[in-house]
Amino acid sequence: MIAGETLERTVINVENVKMNFNLSREKTDNLKEYVIKFIKRELHHDPFWALKGVSFKVEKGDKFGIVGLNGAGKSTILKIISGVMKPTEGDIQVKGSMVPLLEMGAGFDPDYTGRENIFLKGALLGYNRRFLEEKFDEIVEFSELEEFIDVPLKNYSSGMKARLAFSIATMVEPEILIVDEVLSVGDAKFQQKSREKMNSLLDEDATVLFVSHATQQVRIICNKAIWLHQGELIAEGSAEEVCDLYEKWIREN
Amino acid sequence: MSGNITGHRFLYNFRKYKFLLYQLVSRDIKIKYRRSVLGIFWSFLEPLLTMIVLTIIFSTLFKRLGVENFPVYLLTGRLIITFFSGATMAAMRSIRGSAGILKTVYVPKYIYSLSAILSNFVTFLLSLVVLFLVMAATNAPFTFYIIFTSLPILALLFFTIGVGMIVATVNVFFRDLEHLYGVLMTLLMYATPVFYPAEIVPESFRFIQDYNPLYAVIECCRSVFLYGKIYDPYQLLFALVSAAVAMIVGLTLFYKYQDKFILRV
């Protein structure tokens, strides 16, 4: 019974995930070089394991932090969870709708107006027309871009673009939100607002996956955390515990 | 909705992302014409103007060739070849071109290749209006059979999707294809009787036409648009079989290698 309940509550299940990148010393992406290297037997690949067998579970409503240095495999695990990459080995199960809040600019068309981009980006996140039409006013209002909504995006400032992206990604109230260190969006006023929005998402039962190399934000936002180092899981537990261990390790090295 | 990310969930995905497909196709078409004064009319004007130029050149230079109604003959062939080369070229670039998005958000990758082909197909369908106008202007026969051209055109679409998937996949791994492909398309244009009559090709080279699925489609359309007759069913059958083969090869190749795309673009 209890086992069944935990299974119910698990929204992300990562099982022994390994990710191998074949890092060729030089990128061979054309036929001529490929043939020459094949003949000269120079097609070496240096196997690089970005993840060396990582397992963890995220339960519904968890604010789950992933800490670690650059190159620890944080982004790789996010990309695997969001389905962008497939792991070399291991298994991933995800229950519920997922919205990645990473690299805000991706998916916008510079020649399109703000209005058109809301639909384009919304479609990219897997939402249908009816849903986006319902949410349209809310998105525009939150982004404070009413005056500019029919202006092509190439005339937007980078702050305006980020505001639009943030509004689209969070207005849809996903069940799982993936955040890659992007809480500083727009000017101070909008930052305040986006923090409040994040907080309200945090209060609700949305599951949040938060990646950072700074422990400060992880301590504030998360209740659970893992620490990755060079593709291996070093520690797992409550956010405070993991952050303490991680900070201690940083001080010692 | 629950789903296993690593599992195969084609139908669920297609339903979820068909609005994206629609958005991408309409974006391609809108952006293409947005900053031009005549807008979408270029879809009509461009083939019309090219046809006039080519008609003037070829009908005066090769008067003895004896193709009746050269404008319709030319336009039928040229619209089909232009669609095929434009669409496959766009599909070829589709995966590399959307690398930024494919690396950040999960989207079924074929949506990008498919949308590149479909937006070219919409332009192709619009340009058929020009063909009908030229047919009317040159007293070409309008018959009931025109409805049946939808079959070879459907074969053309699926053949193009199949080939598009193949070149999209290959181009991820071998970038040279982008340079080579333009030359291949020029070769195809000249190897297919588009602006010369099929009969001028020597007997020993006829096999180039016989085994050319695009020429089968062109032949089907020409019998209807030019002569008002129903096409040879074997031509249609050949076009349909070629389309099926291209689709099977294209989809197999694409699905086999799509997980490696992210690591290569």
Coordinates of C-alpha atoms in Angstrom, one line a residue:
Chain A
M1 CA 0.0 0.0 0.0
I2 CA 2.7 2.4 1.0
A3 CA 4.8 1.4 -1.9
G4 CA 1.9 2.0 -4.2
E5 CA 1.4 5.5 -2.8
T6 CA 5.0 6.5 -3.3
L7 CA 4.8 5.2 -6.9
E8 CA 1.7 7.4 -7.3
R9 CA 3.5 10.4 -6.1
T10 CA 6.6 9.9 -8.1
V11 CA 6.5 12.3 -11.1
I12 CA 10.0 11.9 -12.4
N13 CA 11.8 8.7 -12.1
V14 CA 15.5 8.6 -13.2
E15 CA 16.9 5.1 -13.2
N16 CA 20.6 4.5 -13.7
V17 CA 21.0 7.0 -16.5
K18 CA 24.3 7.1 -18.3
M19 CA 25.1 9.6 -21.1
N20 CA 28.0 9.1 -23.4
F21 CA 29.2 11.8 -25.8
N22 CA 31.6 10.7 -28.4
L23 CA 33.9 13.6 -28.4
S24 CA 35.9 13.5 -31.6
R25 CA 39.0 15.6 -31.4
E26 CA 37.9 17.5 -34.4
K27 CA 34.3 17.7 -35.5
T28 CA 33.9 15.7 -38.7
D29 CA 30.7 16.8 -40.4
N30 CA 31.5 16.5 -44.0
L31 CA 32.0 13.6 -46.3
K32 CA 35.4 14.6 -47.6
E33 CA 37.0 14.8 -44.2
Y34 CA 35.1 11.6 -43.1
V35 CA 36.5 9.6 -46.1
I36 CA 40.0 10.9 -45.6
K37 CA 40.0 10.2 -41.9
F38 CA 38.4 6.8 -42.5
I39 CA 41.2 5.9 -44.9
K40 CA 43.9 7.2 -42.6
R41 CA 42.2 5.5 -39.7
E42 CA 41.9 8.7 -37.8
L43 CA 38.3 8.5 -36.8
H44 CA 39.0 8.5 -33.1
H45 CA 36.4 9.1 -30.6
D46 CA 37.2 9.9 -27.0
P47 CA 34.3 8.5 -25.0
F48 CA 33.2 11.0 -22.5
W49 CA 30.6 10.0 -19.9
A50 CA 28.7 13.1 -18.9
L51 CA 26.5 11.0 -16.6
K52 CA 27.8 7.8 -15.1
G53 CA 24.7 6.1 -13.8
V54 CA 22.5 8.5 -12.0
S55 CA 19.3 7.5 -10.2
F56 CA 16.8 9.6 -8.3
K57 CA 13.1 10.2 -7.9
V58 CA 11.2 13.5 -7.8
E59 CA 7.8 13.4 -6.1
K60 CA 4.8 15.5 -6.9
G61 CA 5.1 19.0 -5.4
D62 CA 8.8 18.7 -4.8
K63 CA 11.0 21.7 -5.4
F64 CA 14.0 19.8 -6.5
G65 CA 17.4 21.4 -6.7
I66 CA 20.4 20.1 -8.7
V67 CA 23.7 21.6 -7.7
G68 CA 27.2 21.1 -9.0
L69 CA 30.1 22.7 -10.8
N70 CA 30.2 23.5 -14.5
G71 CA 30.4 20.3 -16.4
A72 CA 28.9 18.2 -13.6
G73 CA 26.1 17.0 -15.9
K74 CA 23.4 19.3 -14.6
S75 CA 22.3 20.6 -18.0
T76 CA 22.6 17.1 -19.5
I77 CA 20.2 15.6 -16.9
L78 CA 17.7 18.4 -17.6
K79 CA 17.9 17.8 -21.3
I80 CA 17.3 14.1 -20.8
I81 CA 14.4 14.7 -18.4
S82 CA 12.8 17.1 -20.9
G83 CA 13.2 14.6 -23.7
V84 CA 15.6 16.7 -25.8
M85 CA 18.2 14.0 -25.5
K86 CA 18.0 10.3 -25.0
P87 CA 20.2 8.6 -22.5
T88 CA 22.8 6.2 -23.7
E89 CA 21.7 3.8 -21.0
G90 CA 19.1 3.8 -18.3
D91 CA 15.5 4.8 -18.2
I92 CA 13.4 8.0 -17.5
Q93 CA 9.8 8.2 -16.7
V94 CA 7.9 11.5 -16.5
K95 CA 4.3 12.0 -15.6
G96 CA 2.6 15.3 -16.4
S97 CA 3.0 18.3 -18.6
M98 CA 6.4 19.8 -18.5
V99 CA 7.6 23.3 -19.4
P100 CA 11.3 24.2 -19.7
L101 CA 12.1 27.7 -18.7
L102 CA 15.5 27.7 -20.3
E103 CA 17.2 29.8 -22.9
M104 CA 14.4 32.3 -23.2
G105 CA 15.0 33.4 -26.8
A106 CA 14.7 30.0 -28.3
G107 CA 11.6 29.5 -30.5
F108 CA 10.9 33.1 -31.2
D109 CA 10.8 34.4 -34.7
P110 CA 12.3 37.9 -35.0
D111 CA 10.1 38.9 -38.0
Y112 CA 7.0 37.9 -36.1
T113 CA 5.1 40.3 -33.9
G114 CA 4.7 39.7 -30.2
R115 CA 1.2 38.5 -30.7
E116 CA 2.2 35.9 -33.4
N117 CA 5.2 34.8 -31.3
I118 CA 2.9 34.0 -28.3
F119 CA 1.1 31.5 -30.5
L120 CA 4.3 30.2 -32.1
K121 CA 6.1 29.7 -28.8
G122 CA 3.0 28.3 -27.2
A123 CA 2.7 25.8 -30.0
L124 CA 6.3 24.9 -29.5
L125 CA 5.6 24.1 -25.9
G126 CA 2.8 21.8 -27.0
Y127 CA -0.3 23.9 -26.4
N128 CA -3.2 24.1 -28.7
R129 CA -4.9 27.2 -30.2
R130 CA -7.9 27.3 -28.0
F131 CA -5.8 27.2 -24.8
L132 CA -3.6 30.0 -26.1
E133 CA -6.5 32.1 -27.1
E134 CA -7.9 31.8 -23.6
K135 CA -4.6 32.7 -22.0
F136 CA -3.6 35.4 -24.5
D137 CA -4.8 38.4 -22.6
E138 CA -3.3 37.2 -19.4
I139 CA 0.1 36.6 -21.0
V140 CA 0.1 40.1 -22.6
E141 CA -1.0 41.7 -19.4
F142 CA 1.6 40.0 -17.3
S143 CA 4.4 40.8 -19.7
E144 CA 3.3 44.5 -19.7
L145 CA 3.8 44.6 -23.5
E146 CA 0.3 45.8 -24.5
E147 CA 1.6 48.7 -26.6
F148 CA 4.2 46.6 -28.4
I149 CA 2.2 43.4 -29.0
D150 CA 1.9 44.1 -32.7
V151 CA 5.5 45.2 -33.2
P152 CA 7.9 42.7 -34.7
L153 CA 10.1 41.0 -32.1
K154 CA 13.3 42.2 -33.7
N155 CA 12.5 45.7 -32.5
Y156 CA 12.1 44.5 -28.9
S157 CA 14.8 45.0 -26.3
S158 CA 16.3 41.9 -24.8
G159 CA 14.5 42.7 -21.6
M160 CA 11.2 42.8 -23.4
K161 CA 11.9 39.5 -25.1
A162 CA 12.7 37.9 -21.8
R163 CA 9.5 39.3 -20.2
L164 CA 7.4 37.8 -23.0
A165 CA 9.2 34.4 -22.8
F166 CA 8.7 34.3 -19.0
S167 CA 5.1 35.2 -19.3
I168 CA 4.4 32.5 -21.8
A169 CA 6.3 29.8 -20.0
T170 CA 4.7 30.5 -16.5
M171 CA 1.2 31.5 -17.5
V172 CA 0.4 28.0 -18.6
E173 CA 0.8 26.6 -15.1
P174 CA 2.7 23.5 -16.0
E175 CA 2.7 20.5 -13.7
I176 CA 6.5 20.3 -13.9
L177 CA 8.5 23.5 -14.4
I178 CA 12.2 23.2 -15.3
V179 CA 14.2 26.3 -14.4
D180 CA 17.8 26.8 -15.4
E181 CA 19.0 29.8 -13.4
V182 CA 16.8 32.4 -15.0
L183 CA 15.2 34.3 -12.2
S184 CA 16.8 37.6 -13.2
V185 CA 14.6 38.7 -16.0
G186 CA 13.9 42.3 -17.1
D187 CA 14.2 45.3 -14.9
A188 CA 14.0 45.4 -11.1
K189 CA 10.2 45.9 -11.1
F190 CA 9.6 42.9 -13.4
Q191 CA 12.1 40.8 -11.5
Q192 CA 10.0 41.4 -8.4
K193 CA 6.9 40.4 -10.3
S194 CA 8.5 37.3 -11.8
R195 CA 9.8 36.3 -8.4
E196 CA 6.2 36.6 -7.0
K197 CA 5.0 34.5 -9.9
M198 CA 7.6 31.9 -9.2
N199 CA 6.7 31.9 -5.6
S200 CA 3.0 31.4 -6.4
L201 CA 4.0 28.5 -8.6
L202 CA 6.1 27.3 -5.8
D203 CA 3.3 27.4 -3.3
E204 CA 1.0 25.5 -5.6
D205 CA 1.5 21.8 -6.1
A206 CA 3.6 22.3 -9.2
T207 CA 6.8 20.3 -9.3
V208 CA 9.9 22.4 -9.9
L209 CA 13.3 21.3 -11.1
F210 CA 15.8 23.9 -10.4
V211 CA 19.4 23.9 -11.6
S212 CA 22.1 26.1 -10.2
H213 CA 25.7 26.3 -9.2
A214 CA 24.8 28.9 -6.5
T215 CA 23.4 27.3 -3.4
Q216 CA 21.7 30.5 -2.1
Q217 CA 18.7 30.2 -4.5
V218 CA 18.5 26.5 -4.0
R219 CA 18.2 26.9 -0.2
I220 CA 15.4 29.5 -0.7
I221 CA 13.4 27.6 -3.3
C222 CA 14.0 23.9 -2.9
N223 CA 13.1 21.3 -0.3
K224 CA 15.1 18.5 -1.8
A225 CA 18.3 18.5 -3.7
I226 CA 21.0 16.4 -5.3
W227 CA 24.7 17.2 -5.9
L228 CA 26.3 16.0 -9.1
H229 CA 30.0 15.9 -9.7
Q230 CA 31.5 14.8 -12.9
G231 CA 28.5 12.8 -13.8
E232 CA 28.1 11.1 -10.5
L233 CA 25.6 11.5 -7.8
I234 CA 27.5 12.6 -4.7
A235 CA 24.7 13.4 -2.3
E236 CA 20.9 13.3 -2.1
G237 CA 18.6 14.6 0.6
S238 CA 17.0 17.7 1.9
A239 CA 18.2 20.9 0.2
E240 CA 19.8 22.2 3.4
E241 CA 21.9 19.1 3.9
V242 CA 23.0 18.8 0.3
C243 CA 23.9 22.5 0.1
D244 CA 25.9 22.3 3.4
L245 CA 27.9 19.3 2.0
Y246 CA 28.4 21.0 -1.3
E247 CA 29.6 24.3 0.3
K248 CA 31.9 22.5 2.6
W249 CA 33.4 20.6 -0.3
I250 CA 33.9 23.9 -2.2
R251 CA 35.6 25.5 0.7
E252 CA 38.0 22.6 1.1
N253 CA 39.0 22.5 -2.5
Chain B
M1 CA -1.6 12.6 -19.9
S2 CA 1.2 10.3 -19.0
G3 CA 3.9 9.2 -21.4
N4 CA 7.1 7.5 -21.4
I5 CA 9.6 9.9 -22.9
T6 CA 11.8 7.1 -24.3
G7 CA 8.8 5.2 -25.7
H8 CA 7.2 5.4 -29.1
R9 CA 4.2 7.7 -29.0
F10 CA 3.8 8.9 -32.5
L11 CA 0.0 9.5 -32.5
Y12 CA -0.2 11.2 -29.1
N13 CA 2.7 13.5 -30.3
F14 CA 1.1 14.3 -33.6
R15 CA -2.1 15.4 -32.0
K16 CA -0.3 17.4 -29.4
Y17 CA 2.0 19.1 -32.0
K18 CA -0.3 19.5 -35.0
F19 CA -0.9 23.2 -34.0
L20 CA 2.9 23.7 -34.1
L21 CA 2.9 22.2 -37.5
Y22 CA 0.2 24.6 -38.6
Q23 CA 2.1 27.5 -37.0
L24 CA 5.4 26.7 -38.7
V25 CA 3.8 26.3 -42.1
S26 CA 1.9 29.5 -41.9
R27 CA 5.0 31.3 -40.5
D28 CA 7.1 30.2 -43.5
I29 CA 4.5 31.5 -45.9
K30 CA 3.8 34.7 -44.0
I31 CA 7.4 35.6 -43.5
K32 CA 8.3 34.9 -47.1
Y33 CA 6.0 37.6 -48.3
R34 CA 5.8 39.9 -45.4
R35 CA 8.1 42.7 -46.6
S36 CA 7.1 42.6 -50.3
V37 CA 4.5 44.9 -51.6
L38 CA 2.7 42.4 -53.7
G39 CA 2.8 39.8 -50.9
I40 CA 1.3 36.4 -51.7
F41 CA 0.8 37.5 -55.3
W42 CA 4.4 36.6 -56.0
S43 CA 3.3 33.0 -55.7
F44 CA 1.3 33.6 -58.9
L45 CA 3.6 36.1 -60.5
E46 CA 6.9 34.3 -60.3
P47 CA 5.9 31.2 -62.2
L48 CA 4.0 33.3 -64.7
L49 CA 6.9 35.6 -65.5
T50 CA 9.4 32.7 -65.7
M51 CA 7.0 30.8 -68.0
I52 CA 6.7 33.9 -70.3
V53 CA 10.5 34.2 -70.5
L54 CA 11.1 30.5 -71.1
T55 CA 8.2 30.4 -73.6
I56 CA 9.7 33.3 -75.6
I57 CA 13.1 31.7 -75.6
F58 CA 12.2 28.1 -76.4
S59 CA 9.3 28.6 -78.7
T60 CA 11.3 30.9 -80.9
L61 CA 14.5 29.0 -80.7
F62 CA 13.1 25.5 -81.1
K63 CA 10.1 26.1 -83.3
R64 CA 10.5 22.7 -85.0
L65 CA 10.2 20.8 -81.8
G66 CA 6.4 20.8 -82.3
V67 CA 5.0 20.8 -78.8
E68 CA 1.5 22.0 -78.9
N69 CA 0.6 24.6 -76.3
F70 CA 4.1 25.1 -75.0
P71 CA 3.2 27.4 -72.1
V72 CA 1.0 24.7 -70.5
Y73 CA 3.6 22.0 -71.3
L74 CA 6.3 24.0 -69.7
L75 CA 4.4 25.2 -66.7
T76 CA 3.2 21.8 -65.7
G77 CA 6.7 20.4 -65.7
R78 CA 8.3 23.4 -64.1
L79 CA 5.8 23.8 -61.2
I80 CA 6.3 20.1 -60.2
I81 CA 10.1 20.2 -60.5
T82 CA 10.3 23.5 -58.6
F83 CA 8.1 22.2 -55.8
F84 CA 10.2 19.1 -55.5
S85 CA 13.6 20.8 -55.4
G86 CA 12.4 23.7 -53.2
A87 CA 10.7 21.4 -50.7
T88 CA 13.5 18.9 -50.4
M89 CA 16.1 21.6 -50.1
A90 CA 14.1 23.3 -47.3
A91 CA 13.7 19.9 -45.6
M92 CA 17.4 19.2 -46.0
R93 CA 18.2 22.4 -44.0
S94 CA 15.3 22.0 -41.5
I95 CA 17.1 20.0 -38.8
R96 CA 20.3 22.1 -38.8
G97 CA 18.3 25.3 -39.1
S98 CA 16.2 24.6 -36.0
A99 CA 19.1 23.2 -34.0
G100 CA 18.7 26.0 -31.4
I101 CA 15.2 24.9 -30.6
L102 CA 15.7 21.2 -30.8
K103 CA 18.5 21.5 -28.2
T104 CA 16.3 23.3 -25.7
V105 CA 12.7 22.1 -26.0
Y106 CA 11.4 18.6 -26.8
V107 CA 9.7 18.8 -30.1
P108 CA 9.2 15.8 -32.5
K109 CA 12.0 16.5 -35.0
Y110 CA 10.1 15.4 -38.0
I111 CA 7.7 18.3 -37.5
Y112 CA 10.3 20.7 -38.7
S113 CA 11.1 18.7 -41.8
L114 CA 7.5 18.2 -42.6
S115 CA 6.6 21.8 -42.1
A116 CA 9.3 22.8 -44.6
I117 CA 7.8 20.5 -47.2
L118 CA 4.2 21.5 -46.5
S119 CA 4.8 25.2 -46.8
N120 CA 6.3 24.6 -50.2
F121 CA 3.3 22.4 -51.0
V122 CA 0.9 25.3 -50.2
T123 CA 2.9 27.6 -52.5
F124 CA 2.7 24.9 -55.2
L125 CA -1.1 24.6 -54.8
L126 CA -1.4 28.3 -55.1
S127 CA 0.7 28.4 -58.3
L128 CA -1.7 25.8 -59.8
V129 CA -4.1 28.8 -60.1
V130 CA -1.6 30.3 -62.6
L131 CA -1.6 27.1 -64.5
F132 CA -5.4 27.2 -64.8
L133 CA -5.3 30.8 -65.9
V134 CA -2.7 30.0 -68.6
M135 CA -4.8 26.9 -69.6
A136 CA -7.9 29.2 -70.0
A137 CA -5.9 31.8 -72.0
T138 CA -4.5 29.1 -74.4
N139 CA -7.8 27.3 -74.9
A140 CA -6.5 24.1 -73.2
P141 CA -9.2 21.5 -72.5
F142 CA -10.9 21.7 -69.1
T143 CA -12.2 18.3 -68.4
F144 CA -13.7 16.2 -65.6
Y145 CA -10.3 14.4 -65.4
I146 CA -8.7 17.4 -63.7
I147 CA -10.1 16.0 -60.4
F148 CA -8.0 12.9 -61.0
T149 CA -4.7 14.9 -61.1
S150 CA -5.0 14.9 -57.3
L151 CA -3.7 11.3 -57.3
P152 CA -0.4 11.9 -59.0
I153 CA 0.0 15.1 -57.0
L154 CA -0.6 13.2 -53.8
A155 CA 2.1 10.7 -54.9
L156 CA 4.4 13.7 -55.6
L157 CA 3.8 15.0 -52.1
F158 CA 4.6 11.7 -50.4
F159 CA 7.6 11.1 -52.6
T160 CA 8.9 14.5 -51.7
I161 CA 8.3 13.9 -47.9
G162 CA 10.2 10.6 -48.2
V163 CA 13.2 12.2 -50.1
G164 CA 13.0 15.2 -47.7
M165 CA 13.4 12.9 -44.7
I166 CA 16.4 11.2 -46.3
V167 CA 18.2 14.4 -47.2
A168 CA 17.4 16.0 -43.8
T169 CA 19.0 13.0 -42.0
V170 CA 22.0 12.8 -44.3
N171 CA 22.7 16.5 -44.1
V172 CA 23.0 16.3 -40.3
F173 CA 26.0 14.0 -40.7
F174 CA 27.5 15.2 -43.9
R175 CA 27.2 18.9 -44.5
D176 CA 28.6 18.7 -48.1
L177 CA 25.2 17.6 -49.2
E178 CA 24.0 21.3 -49.1
H179 CA 26.5 22.2 -51.7
L180 CA 26.1 19.1 -53.8
Y181 CA 22.3 19.2 -53.8
G182 CA 21.9 22.4 -55.8
V183 CA 23.9 20.7 -58.6
L184 CA 21.9 17.5 -58.3
M185 CA 18.7 19.5 -58.7
T186 CA 20.0 21.3 -61.8
L187 CA 20.9 17.9 -63.2
L188 CA 17.4 16.6 -62.4
M189 CA 15.8 19.7 -64.1
Y190 CA 17.7 19.0 -67.3
A191 CA 17.3 15.2 -67.2
T192 CA 13.6 15.6 -66.9
P193 CA 11.7 16.7 -70.0
V194 CA 10.5 20.0 -68.6
F195 CA 11.2 22.5 -71.4
Y196 CA 12.0 20.0 -74.2
P197 CA 9.9 17.3 -75.7
A198 CA 10.6 13.8 -74.3
E199 CA 11.1 12.5 -77.9
I200 CA 14.3 14.4 -78.6
V201 CA 16.1 12.2 -76.1
P202 CA 18.0 9.4 -77.9
E203 CA 16.5 5.9 -77.4
S204 CA 19.5 4.7 -75.4
F205 CA 18.9 7.4 -72.7
R206 CA 15.2 7.0 -72.4
F207 CA 15.6 4.9 -69.3
I208 CA 16.3 8.2 -67.5
Q209 CA 12.7 9.2 -68.1
D210 CA 11.3 5.7 -67.6
Y211 CA 12.7 5.4 -64.1
N212 CA 12.1 9.0 -63.0
P213 CA 9.1 9.2 -60.6
L214 CA 8.9 13.0 -61.1
Y215 CA 8.5 12.5 -64.8
A216 CA 5.8 10.0 -64.2
V217 CA 3.9 12.6 -62.2
I218 CA 4.5 15.2 -64.9
E219 CA 3.3 12.9 -67.6
C220 CA 0.1 12.1 -65.7
C221 CA -0.6 15.8 -65.2
R222 CA 0.3 16.7 -68.8
S223 CA -2.2 14.2 -70.2
V224 CA -5.0 15.9 -68.3
F225 CA -4.0 19.5 -68.5
L226 CA -2.6 19.5 -72.0
Y227 CA -4.6 16.9 -73.9
G228 CA -7.7 16.5 -71.7
K229 CA -7.2 12.7 -71.5
I230 CA -6.9 10.5 -68.5
Y231 CA -3.4 9.3 -67.8
D232 CA -1.8 6.0 -68.2
P233 CA -2.6 4.0 -65.0
Y234 CA 0.8 2.4 -65.0
Q235 CA 2.5 5.9 -64.8
L236 CA 0.3 6.6 -61.7
L237 CA 1.1 3.2 -60.2
F238 CA 4.9 3.8 -60.7
A239 CA 4.6 7.2 -59.0
L240 CA 2.6 5.7 -56.1
V241 CA 5.1 2.9 -55.6
S242 CA 8.0 5.3 -55.8
A243 CA 6.3 7.4 -53.2
A244 CA 5.8 4.4 -50.9
V245 CA 9.4 3.3 -51.2
A246 CA 10.7 6.8 -50.6
M247 CA 8.5 7.1 -47.5
I248 CA 9.6 3.8 -46.1
V249 CA 13.3 4.5 -46.6
G250 CA 13.0 8.1 -45.4
L251 CA 11.1 7.3 -42.2
T252 CA 13.3 4.3 -41.4
L253 CA 16.4 6.4 -41.8
F254 CA 15.0 9.4 -39.9
Y255 CA 13.8 7.3 -37.0
K256 CA 17.0 5.3 -36.8
Y257 CA 19.2 8.3 -36.5
Q258 CA 17.1 11.1 -35.0
D259 CA 18.4 10.5 -31.5
K260 CA 21.9 11.4 -32.7
F261 CA 20.8 14.7 -34.3
I262 CA 21.2 16.7 -31.2
L263 CA 24.8 15.5 -30.7
R264 CA 25.7 16.4 -34.3
V265 CA 24.1 19.7 -35.1

